[in-house]
mmCIF file of C-alpha atoms in Angstrom:
data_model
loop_
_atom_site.group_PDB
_atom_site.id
_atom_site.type_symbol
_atom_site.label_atom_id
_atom_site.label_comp_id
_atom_site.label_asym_id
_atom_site.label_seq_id
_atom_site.Cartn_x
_atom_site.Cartn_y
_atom_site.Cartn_z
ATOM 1 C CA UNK G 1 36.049 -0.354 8.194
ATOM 2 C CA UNK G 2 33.934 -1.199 11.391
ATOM 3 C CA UNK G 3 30.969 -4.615 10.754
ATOM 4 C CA UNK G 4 27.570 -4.016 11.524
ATOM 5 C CA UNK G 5 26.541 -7.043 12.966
ATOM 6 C CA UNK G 6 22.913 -8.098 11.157
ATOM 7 C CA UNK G 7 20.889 -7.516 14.633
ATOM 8 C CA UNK G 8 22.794 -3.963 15.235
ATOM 9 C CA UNK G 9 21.737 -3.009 11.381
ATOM 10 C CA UNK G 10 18.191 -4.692 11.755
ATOM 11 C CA UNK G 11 17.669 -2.485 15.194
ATOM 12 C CA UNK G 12 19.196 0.587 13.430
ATOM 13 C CA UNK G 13 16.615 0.191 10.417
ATOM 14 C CA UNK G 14 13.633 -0.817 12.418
ATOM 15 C CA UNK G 15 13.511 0.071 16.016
ATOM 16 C CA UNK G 16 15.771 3.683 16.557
ATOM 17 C CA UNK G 17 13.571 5.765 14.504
ATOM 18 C CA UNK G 18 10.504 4.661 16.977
ATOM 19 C CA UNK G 19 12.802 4.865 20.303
ATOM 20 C CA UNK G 20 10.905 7.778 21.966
ATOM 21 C CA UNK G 21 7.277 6.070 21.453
ATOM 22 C CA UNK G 22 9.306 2.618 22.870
ATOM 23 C CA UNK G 23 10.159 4.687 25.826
ATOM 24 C CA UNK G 24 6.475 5.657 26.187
ATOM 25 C CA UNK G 25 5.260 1.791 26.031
ATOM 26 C CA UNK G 26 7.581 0.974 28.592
ATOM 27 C CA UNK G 27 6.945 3.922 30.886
ATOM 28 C CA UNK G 28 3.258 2.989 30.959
ATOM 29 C CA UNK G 29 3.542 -0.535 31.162
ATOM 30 C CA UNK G 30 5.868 -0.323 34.005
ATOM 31 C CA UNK G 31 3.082 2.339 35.919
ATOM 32 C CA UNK G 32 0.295 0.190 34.910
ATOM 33 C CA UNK G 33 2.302 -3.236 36.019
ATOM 34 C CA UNK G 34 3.124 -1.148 39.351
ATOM 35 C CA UNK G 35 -0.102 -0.206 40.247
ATOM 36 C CA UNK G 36 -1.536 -3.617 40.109
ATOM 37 C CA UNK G 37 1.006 -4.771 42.201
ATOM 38 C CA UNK G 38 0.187 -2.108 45.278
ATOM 39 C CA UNK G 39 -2.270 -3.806 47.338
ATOM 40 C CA UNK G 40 -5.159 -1.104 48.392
ATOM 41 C CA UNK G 41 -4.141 1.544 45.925
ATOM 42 C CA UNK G 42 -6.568 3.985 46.251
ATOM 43 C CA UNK G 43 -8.662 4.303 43.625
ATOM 44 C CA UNK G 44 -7.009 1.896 41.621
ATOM 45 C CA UNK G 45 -9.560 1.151 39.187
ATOM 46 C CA UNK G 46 -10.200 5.151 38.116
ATOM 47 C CA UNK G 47 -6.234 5.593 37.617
ATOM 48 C CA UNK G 48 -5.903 2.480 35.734
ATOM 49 C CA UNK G 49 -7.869 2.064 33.593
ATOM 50 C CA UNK G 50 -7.188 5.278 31.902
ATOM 51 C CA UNK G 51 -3.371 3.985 31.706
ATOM 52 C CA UNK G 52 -4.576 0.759 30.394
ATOM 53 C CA UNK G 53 -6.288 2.251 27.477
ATOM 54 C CA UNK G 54 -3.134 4.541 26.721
ATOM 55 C CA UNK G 55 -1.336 1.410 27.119
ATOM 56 C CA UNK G 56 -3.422 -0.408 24.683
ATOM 57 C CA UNK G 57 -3.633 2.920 22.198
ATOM 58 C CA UNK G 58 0.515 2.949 22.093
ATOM 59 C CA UNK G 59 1.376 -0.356 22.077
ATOM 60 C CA UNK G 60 -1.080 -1.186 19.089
ATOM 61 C CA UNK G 61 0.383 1.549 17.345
ATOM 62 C CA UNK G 62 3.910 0.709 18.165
ATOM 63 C CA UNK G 63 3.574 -3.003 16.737
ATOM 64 C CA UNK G 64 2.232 -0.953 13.407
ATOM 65 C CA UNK G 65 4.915 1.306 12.916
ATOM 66 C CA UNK G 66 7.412 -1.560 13.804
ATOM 67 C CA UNK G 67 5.475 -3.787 10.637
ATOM 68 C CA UNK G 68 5.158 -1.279 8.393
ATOM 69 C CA UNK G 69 9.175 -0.547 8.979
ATOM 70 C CA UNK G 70 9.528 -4.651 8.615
ATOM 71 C CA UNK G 71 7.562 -4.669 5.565
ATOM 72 C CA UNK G 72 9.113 -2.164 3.895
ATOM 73 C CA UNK G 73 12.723 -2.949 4.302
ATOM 74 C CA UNK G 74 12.896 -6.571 4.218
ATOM 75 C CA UNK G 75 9.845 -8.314 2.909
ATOM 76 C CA UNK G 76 9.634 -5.781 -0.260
ATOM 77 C CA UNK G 77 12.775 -6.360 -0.983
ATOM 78 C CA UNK G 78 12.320 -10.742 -0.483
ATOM 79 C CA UNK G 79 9.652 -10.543 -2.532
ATOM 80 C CA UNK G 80 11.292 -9.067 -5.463
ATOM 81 C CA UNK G 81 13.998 -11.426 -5.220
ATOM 82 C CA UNK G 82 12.138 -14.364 -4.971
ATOM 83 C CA UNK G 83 11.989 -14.659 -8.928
ATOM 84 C CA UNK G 84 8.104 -15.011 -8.593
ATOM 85 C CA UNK G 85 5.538 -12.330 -9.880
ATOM 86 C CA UNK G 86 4.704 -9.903 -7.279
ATOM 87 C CA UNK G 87 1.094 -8.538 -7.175
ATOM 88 C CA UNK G 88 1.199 -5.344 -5.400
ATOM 89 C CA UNK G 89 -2.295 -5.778 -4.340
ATOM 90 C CA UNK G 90 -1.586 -8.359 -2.568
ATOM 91 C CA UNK G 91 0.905 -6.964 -0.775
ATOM 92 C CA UNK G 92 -1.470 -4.183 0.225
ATOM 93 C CA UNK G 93 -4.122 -6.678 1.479
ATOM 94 C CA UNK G 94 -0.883 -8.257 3.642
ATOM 95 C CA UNK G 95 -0.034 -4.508 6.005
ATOM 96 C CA UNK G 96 -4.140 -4.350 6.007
ATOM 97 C CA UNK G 97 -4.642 -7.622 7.437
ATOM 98 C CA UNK G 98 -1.473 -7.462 9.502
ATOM 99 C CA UNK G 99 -3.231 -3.824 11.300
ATOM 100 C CA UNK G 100 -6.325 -5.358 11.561
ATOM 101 C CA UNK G 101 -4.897 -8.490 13.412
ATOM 102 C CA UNK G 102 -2.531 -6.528 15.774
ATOM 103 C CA UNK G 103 -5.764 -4.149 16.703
ATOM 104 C CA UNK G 104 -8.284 -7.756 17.365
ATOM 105 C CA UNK G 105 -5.365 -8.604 19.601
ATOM 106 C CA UNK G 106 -5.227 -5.648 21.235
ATOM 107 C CA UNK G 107 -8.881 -5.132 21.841
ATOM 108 C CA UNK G 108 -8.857 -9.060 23.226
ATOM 109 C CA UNK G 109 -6.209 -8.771 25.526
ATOM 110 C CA UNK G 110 -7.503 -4.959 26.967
ATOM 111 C CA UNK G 111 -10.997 -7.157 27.020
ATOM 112 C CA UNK G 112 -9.306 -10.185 29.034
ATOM 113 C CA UNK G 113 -7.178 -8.238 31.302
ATOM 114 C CA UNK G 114 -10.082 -6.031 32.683
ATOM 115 C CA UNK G 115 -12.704 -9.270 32.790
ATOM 116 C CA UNK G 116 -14.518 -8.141 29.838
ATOM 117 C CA UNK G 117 -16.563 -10.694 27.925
ATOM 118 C CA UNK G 118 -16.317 -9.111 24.632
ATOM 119 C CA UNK G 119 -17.048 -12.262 22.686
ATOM 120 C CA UNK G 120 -20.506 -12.910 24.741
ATOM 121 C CA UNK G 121 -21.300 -9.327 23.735
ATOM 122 C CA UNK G 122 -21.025 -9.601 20.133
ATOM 123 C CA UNK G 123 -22.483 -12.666 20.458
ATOM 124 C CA UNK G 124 -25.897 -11.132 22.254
ATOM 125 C CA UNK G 125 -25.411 -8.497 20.432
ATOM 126 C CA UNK G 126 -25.258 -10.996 17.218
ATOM 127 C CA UNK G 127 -29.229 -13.130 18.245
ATOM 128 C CA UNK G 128 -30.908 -9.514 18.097
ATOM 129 C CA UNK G 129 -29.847 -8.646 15.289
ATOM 130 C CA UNK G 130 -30.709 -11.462 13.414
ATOM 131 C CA UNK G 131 -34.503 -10.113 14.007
ATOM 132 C CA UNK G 132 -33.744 -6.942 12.471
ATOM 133 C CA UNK G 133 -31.969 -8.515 10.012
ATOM 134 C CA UNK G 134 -35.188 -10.093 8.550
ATOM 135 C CA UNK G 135 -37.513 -7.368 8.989
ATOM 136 C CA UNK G 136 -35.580 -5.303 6.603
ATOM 137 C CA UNK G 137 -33.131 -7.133 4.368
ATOM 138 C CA UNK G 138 -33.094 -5.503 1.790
ATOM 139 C CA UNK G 139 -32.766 -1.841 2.977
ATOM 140 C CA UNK G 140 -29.911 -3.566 4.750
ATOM 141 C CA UNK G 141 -28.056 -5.226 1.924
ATOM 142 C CA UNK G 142 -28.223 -1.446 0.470
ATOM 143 C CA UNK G 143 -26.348 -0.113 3.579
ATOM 144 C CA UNK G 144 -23.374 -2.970 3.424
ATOM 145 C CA UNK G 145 -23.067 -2.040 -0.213
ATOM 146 C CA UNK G 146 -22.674 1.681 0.614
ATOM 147 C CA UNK G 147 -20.157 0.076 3.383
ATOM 148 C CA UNK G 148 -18.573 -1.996 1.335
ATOM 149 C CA UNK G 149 -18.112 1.252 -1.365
ATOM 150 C CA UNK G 150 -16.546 3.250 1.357
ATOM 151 C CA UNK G 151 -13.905 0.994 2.038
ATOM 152 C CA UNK G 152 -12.909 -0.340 -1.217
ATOM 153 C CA UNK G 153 -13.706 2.905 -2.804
ATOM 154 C CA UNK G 154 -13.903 1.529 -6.242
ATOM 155 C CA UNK G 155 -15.095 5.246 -7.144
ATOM 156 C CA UNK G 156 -15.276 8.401 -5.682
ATOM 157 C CA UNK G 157 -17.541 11.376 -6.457
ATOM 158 C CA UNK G 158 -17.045 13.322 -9.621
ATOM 159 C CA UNK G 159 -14.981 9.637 -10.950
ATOM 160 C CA UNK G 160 -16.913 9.153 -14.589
ATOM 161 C CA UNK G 161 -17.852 5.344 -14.536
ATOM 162 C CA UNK G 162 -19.042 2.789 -17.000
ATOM 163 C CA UNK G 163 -21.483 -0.298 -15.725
ATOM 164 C CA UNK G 164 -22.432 -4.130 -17.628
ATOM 165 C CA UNK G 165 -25.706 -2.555 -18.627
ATOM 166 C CA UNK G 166 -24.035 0.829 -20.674
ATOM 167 C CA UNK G 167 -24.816 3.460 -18.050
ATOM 168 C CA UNK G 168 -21.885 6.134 -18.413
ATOM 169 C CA UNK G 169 -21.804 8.976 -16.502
ATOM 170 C CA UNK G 170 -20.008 11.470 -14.000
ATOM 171 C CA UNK G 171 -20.766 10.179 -10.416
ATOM 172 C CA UNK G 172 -22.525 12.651 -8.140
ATOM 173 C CA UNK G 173 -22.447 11.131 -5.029
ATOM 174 C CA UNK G 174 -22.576 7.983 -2.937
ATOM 175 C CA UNK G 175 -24.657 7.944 -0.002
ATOM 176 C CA UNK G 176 -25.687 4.594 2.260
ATOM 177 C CA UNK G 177 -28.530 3.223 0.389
ATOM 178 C CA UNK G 178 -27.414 3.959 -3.328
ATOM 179 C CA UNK G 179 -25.369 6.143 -5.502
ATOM 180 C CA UNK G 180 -26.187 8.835 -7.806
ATOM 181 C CA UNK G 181 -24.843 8.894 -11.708
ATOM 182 C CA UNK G 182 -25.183 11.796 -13.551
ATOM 183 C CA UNK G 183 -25.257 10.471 -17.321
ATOM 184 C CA UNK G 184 -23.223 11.428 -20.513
ATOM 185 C CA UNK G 185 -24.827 12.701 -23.290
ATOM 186 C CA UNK G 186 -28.955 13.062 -22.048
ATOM 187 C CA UNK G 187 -27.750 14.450 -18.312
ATOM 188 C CA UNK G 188 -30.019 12.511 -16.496
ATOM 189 C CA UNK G 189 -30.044 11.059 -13.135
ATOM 190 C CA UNK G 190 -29.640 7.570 -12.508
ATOM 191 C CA UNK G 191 -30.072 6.037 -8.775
ATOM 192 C CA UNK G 192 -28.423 2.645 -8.638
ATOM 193 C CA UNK G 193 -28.929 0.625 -4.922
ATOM 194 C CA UNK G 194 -25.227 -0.113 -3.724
ATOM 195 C CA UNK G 195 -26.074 -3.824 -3.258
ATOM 196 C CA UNK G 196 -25.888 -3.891 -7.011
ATOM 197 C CA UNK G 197 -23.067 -1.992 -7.531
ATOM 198 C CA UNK G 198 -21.410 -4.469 -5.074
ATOM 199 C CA UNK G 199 -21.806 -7.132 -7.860
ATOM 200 C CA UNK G 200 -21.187 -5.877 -10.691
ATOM 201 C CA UNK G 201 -17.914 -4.992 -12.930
ATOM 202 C CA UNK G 202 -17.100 -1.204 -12.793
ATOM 203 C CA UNK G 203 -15.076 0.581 -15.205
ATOM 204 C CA UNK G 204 -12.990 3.313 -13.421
ATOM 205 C CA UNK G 205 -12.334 5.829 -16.155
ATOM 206 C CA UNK G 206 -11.219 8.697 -13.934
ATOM 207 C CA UNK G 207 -9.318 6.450 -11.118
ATOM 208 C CA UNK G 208 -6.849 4.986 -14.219
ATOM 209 C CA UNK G 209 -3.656 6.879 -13.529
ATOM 210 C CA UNK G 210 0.096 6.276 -15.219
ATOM 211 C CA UNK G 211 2.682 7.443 -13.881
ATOM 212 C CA UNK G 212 5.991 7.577 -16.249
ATOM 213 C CA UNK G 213 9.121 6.707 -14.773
ATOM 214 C CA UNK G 214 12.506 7.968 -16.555
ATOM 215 C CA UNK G 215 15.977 6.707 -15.680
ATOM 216 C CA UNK G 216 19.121 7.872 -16.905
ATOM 217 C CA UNK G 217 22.020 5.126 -17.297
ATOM 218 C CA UNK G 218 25.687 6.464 -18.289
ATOM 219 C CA UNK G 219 28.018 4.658 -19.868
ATOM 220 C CA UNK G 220 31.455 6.390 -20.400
ATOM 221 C CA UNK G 221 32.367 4.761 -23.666
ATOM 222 C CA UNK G 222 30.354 3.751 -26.820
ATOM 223 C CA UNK G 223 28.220 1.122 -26.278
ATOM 224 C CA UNK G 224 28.142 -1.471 -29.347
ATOM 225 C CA UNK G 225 24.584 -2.903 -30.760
ATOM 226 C CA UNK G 226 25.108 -6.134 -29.253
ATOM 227 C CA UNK G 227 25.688 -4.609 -25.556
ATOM 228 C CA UNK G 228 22.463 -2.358 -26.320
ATOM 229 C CA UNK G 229 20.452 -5.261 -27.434
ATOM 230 C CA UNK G 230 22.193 -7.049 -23.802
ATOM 231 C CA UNK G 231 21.409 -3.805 -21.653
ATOM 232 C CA UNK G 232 17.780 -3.554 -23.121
ATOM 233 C CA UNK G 233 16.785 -7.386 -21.972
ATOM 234 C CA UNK G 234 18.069 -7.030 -18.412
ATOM 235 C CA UNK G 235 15.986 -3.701 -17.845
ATOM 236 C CA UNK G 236 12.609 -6.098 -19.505
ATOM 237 C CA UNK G 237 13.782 -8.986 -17.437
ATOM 238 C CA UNK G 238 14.155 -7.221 -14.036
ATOM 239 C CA UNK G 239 10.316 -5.162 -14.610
ATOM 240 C CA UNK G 240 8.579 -7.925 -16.318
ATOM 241 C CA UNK G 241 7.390 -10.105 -12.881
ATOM 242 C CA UNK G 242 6.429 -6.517 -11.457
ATOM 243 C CA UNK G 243 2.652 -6.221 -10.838
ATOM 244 C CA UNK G 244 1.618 -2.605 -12.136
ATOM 245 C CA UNK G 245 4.395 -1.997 -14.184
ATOM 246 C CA UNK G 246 3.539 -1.600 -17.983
ATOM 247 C CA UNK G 247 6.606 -3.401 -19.324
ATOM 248 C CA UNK G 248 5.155 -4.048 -22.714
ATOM 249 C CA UNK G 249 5.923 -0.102 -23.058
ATOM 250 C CA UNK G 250 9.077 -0.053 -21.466
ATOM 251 C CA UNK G 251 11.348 1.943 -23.536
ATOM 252 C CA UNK G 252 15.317 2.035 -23.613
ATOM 253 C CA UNK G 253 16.708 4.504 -26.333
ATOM 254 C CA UNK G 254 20.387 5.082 -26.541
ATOM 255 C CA UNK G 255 22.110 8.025 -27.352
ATOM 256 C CA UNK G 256 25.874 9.170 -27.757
ATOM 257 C CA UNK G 257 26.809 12.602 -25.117
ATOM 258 C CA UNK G 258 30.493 13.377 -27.283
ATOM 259 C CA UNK G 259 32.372 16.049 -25.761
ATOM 260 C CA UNK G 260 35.798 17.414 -26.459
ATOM 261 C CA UNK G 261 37.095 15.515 -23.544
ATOM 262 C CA UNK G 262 35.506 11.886 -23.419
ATOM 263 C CA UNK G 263 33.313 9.592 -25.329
ATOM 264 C CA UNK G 264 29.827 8.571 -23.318
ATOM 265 C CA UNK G 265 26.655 6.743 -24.074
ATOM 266 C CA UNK G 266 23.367 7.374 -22.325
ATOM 267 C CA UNK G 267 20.398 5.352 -22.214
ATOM 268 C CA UNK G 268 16.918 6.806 -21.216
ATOM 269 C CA UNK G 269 14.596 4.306 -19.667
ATOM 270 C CA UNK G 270 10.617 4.829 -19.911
ATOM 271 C CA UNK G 271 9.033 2.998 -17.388
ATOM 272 C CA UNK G 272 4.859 3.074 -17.239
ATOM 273 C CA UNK G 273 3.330 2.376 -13.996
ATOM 274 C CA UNK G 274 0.126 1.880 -13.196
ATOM 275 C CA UNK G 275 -2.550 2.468 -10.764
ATOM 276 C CA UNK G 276 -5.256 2.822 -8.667
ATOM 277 C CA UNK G 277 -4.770 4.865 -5.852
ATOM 278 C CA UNK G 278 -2.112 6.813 -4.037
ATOM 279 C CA UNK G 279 -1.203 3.924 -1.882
ATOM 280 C CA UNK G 280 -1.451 1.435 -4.426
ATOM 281 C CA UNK G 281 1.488 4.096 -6.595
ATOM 282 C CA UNK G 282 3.346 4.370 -3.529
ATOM 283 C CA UNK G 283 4.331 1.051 -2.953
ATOM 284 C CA UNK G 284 4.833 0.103 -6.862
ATOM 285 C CA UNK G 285 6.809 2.897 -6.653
ATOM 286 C CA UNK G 286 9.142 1.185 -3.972
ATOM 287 C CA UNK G 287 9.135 -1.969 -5.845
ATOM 288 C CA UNK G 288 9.647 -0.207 -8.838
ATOM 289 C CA UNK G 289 13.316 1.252 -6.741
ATOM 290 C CA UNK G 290 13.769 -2.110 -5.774
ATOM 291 C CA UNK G 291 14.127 -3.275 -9.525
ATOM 292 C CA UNK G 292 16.304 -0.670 -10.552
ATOM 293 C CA UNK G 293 18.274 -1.775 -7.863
ATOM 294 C CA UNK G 294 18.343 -5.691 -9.278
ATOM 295 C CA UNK G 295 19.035 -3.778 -13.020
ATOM 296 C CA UNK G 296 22.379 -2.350 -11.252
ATOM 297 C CA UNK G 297 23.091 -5.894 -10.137
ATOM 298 C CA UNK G 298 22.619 -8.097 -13.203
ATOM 299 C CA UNK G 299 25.002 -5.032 -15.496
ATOM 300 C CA UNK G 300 27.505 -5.113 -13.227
ATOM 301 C CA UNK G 301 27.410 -9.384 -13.319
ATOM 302 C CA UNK G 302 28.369 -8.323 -16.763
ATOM 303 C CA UNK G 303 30.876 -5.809 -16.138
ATOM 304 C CA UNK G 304 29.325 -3.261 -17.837
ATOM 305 C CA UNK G 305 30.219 -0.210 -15.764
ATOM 306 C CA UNK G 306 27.744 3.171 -15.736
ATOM 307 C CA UNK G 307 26.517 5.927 -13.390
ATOM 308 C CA UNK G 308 23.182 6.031 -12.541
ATOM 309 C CA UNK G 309 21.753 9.434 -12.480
ATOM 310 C CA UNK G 310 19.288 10.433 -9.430
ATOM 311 C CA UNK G 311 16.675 11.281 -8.511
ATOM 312 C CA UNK G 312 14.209 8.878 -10.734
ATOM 313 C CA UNK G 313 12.138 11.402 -12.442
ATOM 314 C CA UNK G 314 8.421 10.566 -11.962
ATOM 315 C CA UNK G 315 5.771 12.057 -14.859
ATOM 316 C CA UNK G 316 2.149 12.108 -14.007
ATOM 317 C CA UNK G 317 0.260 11.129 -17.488
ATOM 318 C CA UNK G 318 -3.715 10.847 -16.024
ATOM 319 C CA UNK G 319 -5.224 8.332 -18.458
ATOM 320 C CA UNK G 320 -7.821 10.178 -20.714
ATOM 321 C CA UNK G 321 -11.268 9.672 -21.084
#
């Protein structure tokens, strides 16, 4: 059997599948290098600077895909092991900072390389507005609230919401000065500015989703109490630190599978997870892979042999309203 040396299998897992777009970076970079270094290149500037910007748009992009493939395989998989809680949400914020700061360095260096000032322009650009700033405040606290909604999206239209003060309704929409709540019960229309919805606690009621997550462990023999009670405390043990998982309804049920020529046990696993988004379930879903993973470890520590049956089935349960 033929090693993988640990930079071979780290190049394998994160660089190959983004070859071709490599390529590209270092096709361009090589044109744009070269046509800097030809002295009187006719229009120089015209051809360039088009390059430059492709340049820019691929390398950026690049240094994403190459994170995202970082992220995914290794530090998901550190942070699980680390024995410390892991907040999912956290991890989120982590690959949105990490794209925002490889697109501020690649606007800085396009900016430098091409003698562009771009911190005395926001700056200029930073003393006028102060002016406009005062003259209407409040109109423009409304529009960074209807900013701020957009990207957090704490709601969506047609999400039914609950706020501090008992408004419950069905949201109609969400424009840049305020939103629009269509209330339970009388049907009226409530206008709330977004600068208050900004600081205020909102209950989701629609965005709640669980998802259910079964797993089928085989054991081929009969597996006594005290090996059930075992099994059961490793599957809590390995979920419990998980952010988003619902392990105070994790359920492990066992169940004999006789036949006429062997003797097998079966346990079903119930895992809850929860969330708020599609992204947000995506990557709990990865850590959630991750821990099954760990659960396959820590049984086999205690030489407790099974088959684990794939795929993971995944159950959509919506919470109610």
């Amino acid at each position: 059997m033929q090693l993988i040396s640990p930079q071979v299998a780290a190049y394998q897992k994160v660089v190959k599948p983004y070859e071709g777009l490599l390529v590209g970076v270092i096709g361009l970079a090589t044109l744009d290098t070269t046509i800097h270094l030809i002295p009187g290149f006719p229009q120089s500037n015209l051809i360039e600077l088009p390059i430059s910007l492709s340049l820019a748009i691929a390398a950026s992009w690049l240094a994403s895909r190459l994170f995202k493939q970082i992220f995914d395989i290794y530090l998901l998989d550190a942070a699980i092991n680390s024995g410390r809680k892991v907040n999912s949400e956290i991890l989120l914020l982590v690959k949105l900072l990490a794209n925002l700061s490889i697109i501020f360095f690649t606007i800085v260096i396009f900016s430098e390389t091409h003698k562009i000032n771009i911190f005395g322009l926001v700056a200029s650009l930073g003393i006028g507005g102060l002016a406009v700033a005062f003259a209407a405040q409040k109109t423009l606290e409304q529009i960074l609230g209807g900013i701020v909604i957009y990207l957090d999206r704490p709601f969506v239209v047609d999400d039914y919401i609950g706020l501090p003060d008992g408004i419950f309704g069905r949201v109609e929409s969400i424009g840049l000065r305020s939103t629009k709540i269509r209330t339970s019960g009388k049907g009226t229309l409530i206008i709330v500015p977004n600068s208050s919805l900004t600081q205020v606690n909102i209950e989701n009621f629609t965005g709640a989703k669980k998802i259910m997550a079964l797993v089928y462990l085989n054991f081929h023999r009969t597996i006594e109490k005290e090996e059930q009670a075992l099994i059961r405390q490793v599957i809590l043990n390995s979920t419990s630190d998980i952010f988003g998982i619902d392990s105070r309804n994790t359920d492990v049920n066992f169940r004999g599978l006789n036949s006429a020529n062997e003797v097998k046990t079966q346990a079903q696993i119930a895992f809850f997870i929860l969330g708020s988004s599609d992204v947000s379930m995506g990557l709990r879903r990865q850590l959630f892979d991750i821990a099954t993973e760990n659960i396959t470890e820590k049984l086999k520590y205690y030489d407790i042999a099974f088959d684990i049956e794939d795929p993971t089935i995944y159950v959509d349960s919506p919470i109610t309203i």
